[in-house]
Coordinates of C-alpha atoms in Angstrom, one line a residue:
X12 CA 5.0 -83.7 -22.2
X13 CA 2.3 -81.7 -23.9
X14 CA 3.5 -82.2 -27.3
X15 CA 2.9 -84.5 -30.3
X16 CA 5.7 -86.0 -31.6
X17 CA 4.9 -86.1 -35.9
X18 CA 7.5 -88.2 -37.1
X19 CA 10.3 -87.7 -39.6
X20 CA 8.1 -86.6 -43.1
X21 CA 4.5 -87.0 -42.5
X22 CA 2.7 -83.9 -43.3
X23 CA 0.7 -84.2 -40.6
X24 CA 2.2 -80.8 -38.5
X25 CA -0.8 -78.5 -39.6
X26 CA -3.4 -81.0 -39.5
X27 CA -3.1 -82.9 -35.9
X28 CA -4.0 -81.2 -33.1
X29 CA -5.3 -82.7 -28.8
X30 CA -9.1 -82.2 -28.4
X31 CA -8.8 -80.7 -25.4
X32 CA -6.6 -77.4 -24.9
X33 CA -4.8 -78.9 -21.7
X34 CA -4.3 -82.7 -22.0
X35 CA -2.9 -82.9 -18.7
X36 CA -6.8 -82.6 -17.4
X37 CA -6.8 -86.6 -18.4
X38 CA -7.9 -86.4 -21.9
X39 CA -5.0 -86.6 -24.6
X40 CA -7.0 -87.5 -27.8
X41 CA -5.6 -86.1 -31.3
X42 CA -7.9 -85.1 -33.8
X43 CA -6.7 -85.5 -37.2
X44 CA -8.0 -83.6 -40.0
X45 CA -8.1 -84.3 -44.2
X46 CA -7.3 -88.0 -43.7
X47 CA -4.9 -88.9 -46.2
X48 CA -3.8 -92.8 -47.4
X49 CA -0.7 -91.7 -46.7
X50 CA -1.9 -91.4 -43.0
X51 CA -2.4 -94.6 -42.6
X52 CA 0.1 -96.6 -39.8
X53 CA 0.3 -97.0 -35.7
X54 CA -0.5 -94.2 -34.0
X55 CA 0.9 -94.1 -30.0
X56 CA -0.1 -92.5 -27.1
X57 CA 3.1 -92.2 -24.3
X58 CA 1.8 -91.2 -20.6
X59 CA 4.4 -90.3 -18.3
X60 CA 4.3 -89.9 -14.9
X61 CA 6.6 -91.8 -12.3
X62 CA 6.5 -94.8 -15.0
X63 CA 5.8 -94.4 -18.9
X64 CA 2.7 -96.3 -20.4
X65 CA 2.4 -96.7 -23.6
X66 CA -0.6 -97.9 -26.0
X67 CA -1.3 -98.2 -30.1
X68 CA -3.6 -98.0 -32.6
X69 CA -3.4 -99.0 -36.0
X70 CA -5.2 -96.7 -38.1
X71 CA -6.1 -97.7 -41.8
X72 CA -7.3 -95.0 -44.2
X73 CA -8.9 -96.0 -47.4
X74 CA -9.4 -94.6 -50.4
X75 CA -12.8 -92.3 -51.2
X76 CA -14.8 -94.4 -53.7
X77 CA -15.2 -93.4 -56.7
X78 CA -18.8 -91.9 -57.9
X79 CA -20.5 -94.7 -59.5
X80 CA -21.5 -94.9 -63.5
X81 CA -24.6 -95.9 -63.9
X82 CA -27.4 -96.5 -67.0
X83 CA -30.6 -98.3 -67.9
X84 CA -31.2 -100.8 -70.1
X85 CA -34.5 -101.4 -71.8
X86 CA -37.3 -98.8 -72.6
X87 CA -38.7 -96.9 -69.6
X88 CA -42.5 -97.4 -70.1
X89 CA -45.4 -98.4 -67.8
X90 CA -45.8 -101.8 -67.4
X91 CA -42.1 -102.7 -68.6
X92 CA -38.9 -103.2 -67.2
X93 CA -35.8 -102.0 -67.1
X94 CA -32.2 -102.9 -65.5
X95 CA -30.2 -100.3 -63.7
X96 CA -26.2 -101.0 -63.7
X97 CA -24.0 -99.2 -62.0
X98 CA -20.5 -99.5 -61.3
X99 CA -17.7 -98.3 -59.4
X100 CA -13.8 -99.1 -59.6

């Protein structure tokens, strides 16, 4: 039907949109833009045409990590060593 149905509540109205202008020309991919956790679910795609066929995708969206702390221990000289730690929650 040329449309995308958004579901009751998902914020996703201004940031889903087809690839292709016309998806009628056998291409109905969505694009969707500033993934969110939130976004995360089964996505479907409904064809109709004399019969409907339908097919899903479960889309997971993780959270960005977060920068990493890291340090050295030990004194940075020639011929010594050191340990680098980082870590990341």
């Amino acid at each position: 039907d040329h449309h995308v149905n958004y579901g009751s509540g998902s914020g996703l109205q201004d940031r889903v949109a087809f690839v292709q202008t016309d998806p009628s020309q056998y291409d109905a991919s969505i694009r969707l833009a500033d993934l969110q956790v939130s976004d995360t679910g089964t996505y479907q795609c409904r064809v109709k045409k004399n019969t409907v066929a339908v097919h899903e995708v479960i889309v997971t969206v993780q959270e960005k990590p977060v920068t990493p702390q890291c340090w050295t221990e030990g004194e940075q000289i020639e011929g010594g060593s050191i340990l680098l730690r980082c870590y990341s929650r």
